[in-house]
Amino acid sequence: MTPATSHAETAGAGKSSFISSGLRNDWTVAEALALYALPFNDLLFRAQTIHRAHFDPNRVQLSRLLSIKTGGCPEDCAYCSQSVHHESGLTASKLMEVEHVIAEARKARDAGATRYCMGAAWRNPKPRDMEAVVAMVKGVKALGMETCMTLGMLDRAQSEQLSHAGLDYYNHNIDTSERYYGEIITTRNFADRLETLENVRAAGIKVCCGGIVGMGEEADDRIAMLTTLANLPEHPESVPINMLIPIPGTPLADAEPIAPLDFVRIVALARILMPRSVVRLSAGRTAMTDEMQALCFFAGANSIFVGDTLLTASNPEADRDMELFRRLGLQPMEVEGTS
Ligand code: SAM
Ligand code: DTB
Ligand code: SF4
């Protein structure tokens, strides 16, 4: 096996912009499976080699999340604490005041975060919500941070409105394979997710799209999910890989956890299939050892969420993350994609 040369650099069958940039969006599931099944050392060596060709391997981007509207969501996502369909015990709240959001973003910036992600527990934003979210984007941009929002489904006009406000990224995950999707969510379908991604892309907003592993899916589903992402017309600029945080009261409260080495393989595969995307080690880090996180960084993860809360669930304390960075010789990334 020739370890260092990736398909991404050698194969030339992608669409025109991808050919010229050396990226591919014509991966087959069989190719992805073959990579996933490589001996662990070969897989990680390939992933790290590709990672080094595109990124500083010792820089990790720090993003901060804020739930701007918590709970009461009409969707039935089986993993989520915020769905009205589950008894997670979460108290729902209204959309936060714009000034409060900007004050929180300022604190995050002062603590070192360069990207601010605002999430709302909505199926989609209502027309009456748009004025406030537009003001939030403008206010956070004015602090000099990159902005990201995740508000559920967007139509074309809403995507344009957010784009004009200066939104840099929109997070909208496909979450799992098309095959497994109906096991996890019944109130929308896989095609709905792809439609929002198209609307966001057409409006000129960068795409943040990934999924969750550890929801009882097969390895094949995880690989199919990554293949779908890698075969979008353009790769998402950010690819969050979430490890399920099992929430009591949700249907996935007792899901079988994914084996740590299988999780690392998924991170490595994401890096190989989407060489220039920022791969984010997202939810679930509190349940990971330092050694598992170190392997994920070696496999090509180069972004994390910082701060002791994600949207509703816990995340490692800032001190623990800074100590891990010190032990691994990692530095925060100043501006995405550069050192
Ligand atoms: N309501 C919007 C939506 O679903 O698009 C935005 C917020 S939603 C909470 C954002 C993402 O968080 C989900 O797509 C899912 O990938 C991730 N997520 C939610 N709950 C999770 C959990 N318990 N464990 C891991 N990831 C989770
Ligand atoms: C993503 O993929 N992960 C983040 C972000 N996008 C919005 C959310 C993780 C949520 C974890 C569960 C919670 O905090 O409720
Ligand atoms: Fe609602 Fe998003 Fe949670 Fe699904 S993941 S229930 S859409 S907040």
Coordinates of C-alpha atoms and ligand atoms in Angstrom, one line a residue:
M1 CA 0.0 0.0 0.0
T2 CA 1.4 3.4 -0.9
P3 CA 0.7 5.4 2.2
A4 CA 1.4 9.0 1.4
T5 CA -0.5 9.8 -1.8
S6 CA -4.2 10.3 -1.3
H7 CA -6.9 9.7 -3.8
A8 CA -7.7 13.4 -3.3
E9 CA -4.5 14.4 -5.0
T10 CA -4.3 11.7 -7.7
A11 CA -7.8 11.0 -9.0
G12 CA -9.3 13.6 -11.4
A13 CA -12.9 12.6 -11.9
G14 CA -14.6 15.4 -9.9
K15 CA -16.5 18.4 -11.2
S16 CA -14.5 21.2 -12.8
S17 CA -13.8 23.4 -9.7
F18 CA -12.9 20.4 -7.8
I19 CA -10.5 19.1 -10.5
S20 CA -8.7 22.4 -10.5
S21 CA -8.4 22.5 -6.8
G22 CA -7.3 18.9 -6.5
L23 CA -10.4 17.9 -4.5
R24 CA -12.9 15.2 -5.4
N25 CA -16.6 14.9 -5.0
D26 CA -17.1 11.6 -6.7
W27 CA -16.2 9.2 -3.9
T28 CA -17.8 5.8 -3.9
V29 CA -18.9 4.2 -0.7
A30 CA -16.7 1.2 -1.6
E31 CA -13.6 3.5 -1.8
A32 CA -14.5 5.1 1.5
L33 CA -15.0 1.7 3.1
A34 CA -11.6 0.5 1.8
L35 CA -9.9 3.5 3.4
Y36 CA -11.8 3.1 6.7
A37 CA -10.8 -0.6 6.8
L38 CA -7.0 0.1 6.4
P39 CA -4.7 -0.9 9.2
F40 CA -5.1 1.8 11.8
N41 CA -1.5 3.1 11.4
D42 CA -1.9 3.3 7.6
L43 CA -5.2 5.2 7.9
L44 CA -3.8 7.6 10.4
F45 CA -0.6 8.1 8.4
R46 CA -2.6 9.0 5.3
A47 CA -4.9 11.3 7.2
Q48 CA -2.0 13.1 8.9
T49 CA -0.1 13.4 5.6
I50 CA -3.1 15.1 4.0
H51 CA -3.7 17.2 7.0
R52 CA -0.1 18.5 6.9
A53 CA -0.5 19.4 3.2
H54 CA -3.3 21.8 3.9
F55 CA -3.0 22.9 7.5
D56 CA -0.6 23.7 10.3
P57 CA -0.9 20.4 12.3
N58 CA -0.3 22.2 15.6
R59 CA -3.1 24.7 15.3
V60 CA -6.7 24.1 16.4
Q61 CA -9.5 26.5 15.8
L62 CA -11.6 27.5 18.9
S63 CA -15.3 28.1 18.4
R64 CA -17.8 29.1 21.1
L65 CA -21.5 28.1 21.1
L66 CA -24.5 29.9 22.5
S67 CA -28.0 28.7 22.6
I68 CA -30.0 31.8 21.7
K69 CA -33.4 30.0 21.9
T70 CA -33.5 26.9 24.0
G71 CA -36.0 24.0 24.1
G72 CA -39.6 23.7 22.9
C73 CA -38.5 22.4 19.4
P74 CA -41.3 20.7 17.4
E75 CA -38.9 18.3 15.7
D76 CA -38.4 14.8 17.1
C77 CA -34.7 14.3 16.7
A78 CA -34.1 11.2 18.9
Y79 CA -30.8 12.5 20.3
C80 CA -31.9 16.0 21.3
S81 CA -32.7 17.4 24.7
Q82 CA -34.6 20.3 23.1
S83 CA -37.4 18.4 21.4
V84 CA -40.9 18.7 22.8
H85 CA -41.4 15.0 22.0
H86 CA -39.0 13.9 24.8
E87 CA -39.0 14.3 28.6
S88 CA -35.5 15.6 29.1
G89 CA -36.5 17.9 31.9
L90 CA -35.2 21.0 30.0
T91 CA -36.9 24.3 30.6
A92 CA -37.8 26.1 27.3
S93 CA -36.9 29.7 26.9
K94 CA -37.7 32.5 24.4
L95 CA -35.3 34.0 21.9
M96 CA -32.5 35.9 23.8
E97 CA -32.3 39.7 23.6
V98 CA -29.9 40.9 20.9
E99 CA -27.8 42.9 23.5
H100 CA -27.4 39.9 25.7
V101 CA -26.1 37.8 22.8
I102 CA -23.6 40.4 21.8
A103 CA -22.4 40.8 25.4
E104 CA -21.8 37.0 25.6
A105 CA -19.9 37.0 22.3
R106 CA -17.7 39.8 23.6
K107 CA -16.8 37.7 26.6
A108 CA -16.0 34.7 24.3
R109 CA -13.8 36.9 22.1
D110 CA -11.9 38.2 25.1
A111 CA -11.3 34.6 26.2
G112 CA -9.8 33.7 22.8
A113 CA -12.6 32.4 20.6
T114 CA -12.4 33.5 17.0
R115 CA -15.8 32.1 15.8
Y116 CA -19.1 32.5 17.5
C117 CA -21.9 30.0 16.8
M118 CA -25.5 30.8 17.7
G119 CA -28.0 28.0 17.8
A120 CA -31.8 28.0 18.1
A121 CA -34.2 25.1 18.8
W122 CA -36.4 25.8 15.8
R123 CA -37.6 23.7 12.9
N124 CA -37.1 26.9 10.9
P125 CA -37.0 30.6 11.8
K126 CA -40.4 32.4 11.6
P127 CA -40.6 35.7 9.6
R128 CA -40.9 37.6 13.0
D129 CA -37.6 36.1 14.2
M130 CA -35.5 37.3 11.3
E131 CA -35.0 40.9 12.4
A132 CA -33.4 39.8 15.7
V133 CA -31.1 37.2 14.2
V134 CA -29.9 39.6 11.6
A135 CA -29.1 42.1 14.3
M136 CA -27.2 39.4 16.2
V137 CA -25.1 38.6 13.2
K138 CA -24.3 42.2 12.6
G139 CA -23.4 42.8 16.3
V140 CA -21.1 39.8 16.6
K141 CA -19.4 40.6 13.2
A142 CA -18.8 44.1 14.5
L143 CA -16.7 42.5 17.4
G144 CA -14.4 41.1 14.7
M145 CA -15.4 37.5 15.1
E146 CA -16.5 35.0 12.5
T147 CA -20.2 34.3 12.8
C148 CA -22.1 31.0 12.5
M149 CA -25.8 30.2 13.0
T150 CA -27.8 27.1 13.2
L151 CA -31.5 27.8 13.2
G152 CA -33.0 24.8 11.4
M153 CA -34.3 24.9 7.8
L154 CA -33.8 28.0 5.8
D155 CA -35.5 29.0 2.6
R156 CA -33.7 30.9 -0.1
A157 CA -34.9 34.4 1.0
Q158 CA -33.9 33.8 4.6
S159 CA -30.5 32.6 3.5
E160 CA -30.0 35.8 1.4
Q161 CA -31.1 37.9 4.4
L162 CA -28.5 36.3 6.6
S163 CA -25.8 36.5 3.9
H164 CA -26.4 40.2 3.6
A165 CA -26.2 40.7 7.3
G166 CA -22.6 39.2 7.1
L167 CA -23.2 35.6 8.3
D168 CA -20.0 33.6 7.5
Y169 CA -21.2 30.0 8.2
Y170 CA -24.5 28.2 8.5
N171 CA -24.5 24.9 10.5
H172 CA -27.0 22.3 9.3
N173 CA -26.0 18.7 9.9
I174 CA -27.1 15.7 7.9
D175 CA -26.6 13.8 11.1
T176 CA -26.5 10.3 9.7
S177 CA -26.8 8.2 6.6
E178 CA -29.8 8.6 4.3
R179 CA -30.7 5.0 5.1
Y180 CA -30.7 5.5 8.9
Y181 CA -32.2 9.0 8.9
G182 CA -35.8 7.8 9.5
E183 CA -34.7 5.9 12.6
I184 CA -33.6 9.2 14.2
I185 CA -36.0 11.8 12.9
T186 CA -39.5 11.5 11.5
T187 CA -40.6 15.1 11.3
R188 CA -38.4 16.0 8.3
N189 CA -36.4 14.0 5.8
F190 CA -32.9 13.8 4.4
A191 CA -33.8 15.7 1.3
D192 CA -35.1 18.6 3.4
R193 CA -31.6 18.9 4.9
L194 CA -29.9 18.9 1.5
E195 CA -32.4 21.6 0.3
T196 CA -31.4 24.0 3.1
L197 CA -27.7 23.3 2.4
E198 CA -28.3 24.3 -1.3
N199 CA -30.1 27.5 -0.2
V200 CA -27.3 28.5 2.1
R201 CA -24.6 27.7 -0.5
A202 CA -26.5 29.6 -3.2
A203 CA -26.6 32.7 -0.9
G204 CA -22.8 32.6 -0.6
I205 CA -22.7 31.5 3.1
K206 CA -20.0 28.9 4.0
V207 CA -21.4 25.5 4.9
C208 CA -20.8 23.8 8.3
C209 CA -22.2 20.3 8.0
G210 CA -21.5 17.0 9.7
G211 CA -23.3 14.5 11.9
I212 CA -23.4 12.4 15.0
V213 CA -22.0 9.0 15.6
G214 CA -22.9 6.6 18.3
M215 CA -26.7 6.6 17.7
G216 CA -26.9 2.8 17.2
E217 CA -26.0 3.1 13.5
E218 CA -23.6 0.7 11.7
A219 CA -20.1 1.6 10.6
D220 CA -21.5 1.6 7.0
D221 CA -23.9 4.4 7.9
R222 CA -21.1 6.6 9.3
I223 CA -19.1 6.0 6.1
A224 CA -22.1 6.7 3.9
M225 CA -22.7 9.9 5.8
L226 CA -19.2 11.1 5.2
T227 CA -19.4 10.1 1.5
T228 CA -22.6 12.2 1.1
L229 CA -20.8 15.2 2.6
A230 CA -17.7 14.7 0.4
N231 CA -19.9 14.3 -2.7
L232 CA -21.8 17.6 -2.2
P233 CA -21.2 20.0 -5.1
E234 CA -18.6 21.7 -2.8
H235 CA -17.2 20.2 0.4
P236 CA -18.6 21.9 3.5
E237 CA -15.9 24.3 4.8
S238 CA -16.5 22.9 8.3
V239 CA -17.4 19.3 9.2
P240 CA -18.5 18.8 12.8
I241 CA -18.2 15.2 14.0
N242 CA -20.3 14.9 17.1
M243 CA -20.1 11.9 19.4
L244 CA -23.6 11.3 20.9
I245 CA -24.1 12.8 24.3
P246 CA -26.8 10.4 25.6
I247 CA -29.5 12.6 27.2
P248 CA -31.8 11.0 29.8
G249 CA -35.4 11.1 28.6
T250 CA -34.5 10.8 24.9
P251 CA -35.0 7.6 22.9
L252 CA -31.1 7.4 22.6
A253 CA -30.5 7.7 26.3
D254 CA -29.1 4.1 26.5
A255 CA -27.5 3.9 23.0
E256 CA -24.4 1.7 22.8
P257 CA -21.4 4.1 22.8
I258 CA -19.1 4.0 19.8
A259 CA -15.6 2.4 20.4
P260 CA -13.0 5.2 20.7
L261 CA -10.8 3.8 17.9
D262 CA -13.8 3.6 15.6
F263 CA -14.5 7.2 16.3
V264 CA -10.8 8.1 15.5
R265 CA -11.2 6.2 12.2
I266 CA -14.2 8.3 11.3
V267 CA -12.3 11.5 11.9
A268 CA -9.4 10.2 9.8
L269 CA -11.8 9.3 7.0
A270 CA -13.4 12.8 7.1
R271 CA -9.9 14.3 6.8
I272 CA -9.0 12.1 3.8
L273 CA -12.3 12.6 1.9
M274 CA -12.4 16.4 2.6
P275 CA -8.8 17.5 2.7
R276 CA -9.3 21.2 3.0
S277 CA -12.3 21.2 5.4
V278 CA -11.9 22.1 9.0
V279 CA -12.9 18.9 10.8
R280 CA -14.4 19.7 14.2
L281 CA -14.2 17.4 17.2
S282 CA -17.6 18.6 18.4
A283 CA -20.0 17.2 21.0
G284 CA -19.0 14.4 23.4
R285 CA -15.5 15.5 24.4
T286 CA -16.3 15.3 28.1
A287 CA -16.6 11.5 27.6
M288 CA -13.3 11.3 25.8
T289 CA -9.9 10.7 27.4
D290 CA -7.0 13.1 26.6
E291 CA -5.4 10.2 24.6
M292 CA -8.5 9.8 22.4
Q293 CA -8.7 13.5 21.7
A294 CA -4.9 13.5 20.9
L295 CA -5.5 10.7 18.4
C296 CA -8.4 12.7 16.9
F297 CA -6.1 15.7 16.4
F298 CA -3.5 13.4 14.8
A299 CA -6.2 12.0 12.5
G300 CA -6.9 15.5 11.3
A301 CA -9.4 17.2 13.6
N302 CA -8.5 20.9 13.9
S303 CA -11.4 22.6 15.6
I304 CA -13.2 22.3 18.9
F305 CA -15.9 24.0 20.8
V306 CA -14.6 25.7 23.9
G307 CA -16.6 26.7 27.0
D308 CA -18.2 24.6 29.7
T309 CA -21.6 24.4 27.9
L310 CA -22.4 23.4 24.3
L311 CA -26.1 24.2 23.7
T312 CA -27.6 22.5 26.7
A313 CA -25.0 19.8 27.5
S314 CA -21.6 20.0 29.1
N315 CA -18.2 20.4 27.5
P316 CA -14.8 20.3 29.1
E317 CA -13.8 23.2 31.4
A318 CA -11.5 25.8 29.7
D319 CA -8.7 24.9 32.1
R320 CA -8.8 21.2 31.1
D321 CA -8.6 22.2 27.4
M322 CA -5.8 24.6 27.9
E323 CA -3.8 21.9 29.8
L324 CA -4.4 19.5 27.0
F325 CA -3.2 22.0 24.4
R326 CA -0.1 22.6 26.6
R327 CA 0.7 18.9 26.8
L328 CA 0.2 18.4 23.1
G329 CA 2.0 21.6 22.0
L330 CA -1.2 22.8 20.3
Q331 CA -1.9 26.5 19.7
P332 CA -5.2 28.2 18.9
M333 CA -5.7 28.9 15.2
E334 CA -5.9 32.7 14.6
V335 CA -7.9 32.7 11.4
E336 CA -9.5 29.6 10.0
G337 CA -7.4 27.6 7.6
T338 CA -4.2 29.5 8.4
S339 CA -1.7 29.6 11.2
Ligands
SAM1 N1 -32.3 23.1 15.5 C1 -31.3 23.2 14.6 C2 -31.0 22.0 13.8 O1 -31.2 20.9 14.3 O2 -30.6 22.1 12.7 C3 -30.0 23.6 15.3 C4 -29.6 23.1 16.6 S1 -29.2 21.4 16.7 C5 -29.1 21.1 18.5 C6 -27.5 21.3 16.1 C7 -26.8 19.9 16.0 O3 -26.4 19.5 17.3 C8 -27.7 18.7 15.6 O4 -27.8 18.7 14.2 C9 -26.8 17.6 16.1 O5 -25.9 17.2 15.1 C10 -26.1 18.1 17.3 N2 -26.6 17.5 18.6 C11 -27.8 17.8 19.2 N3 -27.9 17.1 20.3 C12 -26.8 16.3 20.4 C13 -26.4 15.3 21.3 N4 -27.2 14.9 22.3 N5 -25.2 14.7 21.1 C14 -24.5 15.0 20.0 N6 -24.8 16.0 19.1 C15 -26.0 16.6 19.3
DTB2 C1 -22.7 20.7 15.9 O1 -22.6 19.9 15.0 N1 -22.6 20.5 17.2 C2 -22.9 21.6 18.0 C3 -23.2 22.7 16.9 N2 -23.2 22.0 15.7 C4 -24.4 23.5 17.0 C5 -24.1 21.3 18.9 C6 -23.8 20.2 19.9 C7 -25.0 20.1 20.8 C8 -24.7 19.0 21.8 C9 -25.9 18.8 22.7 C10 -26.4 20.0 23.5 O2 -25.6 20.8 23.9 O3 -27.6 20.0 23.8
SF4_3 FE1 -34.9 20.7 17.2 FE2 -32.4 20.9 16.3 FE3 -32.9 19.5 18.5 FE4 -33.8 18.6 16.2 S1 -31.6 18.9 16.8 S2 -35.0 18.7 18.1 S3 -34.3 20.4 15.1 S4 -33.2 21.7 18.2

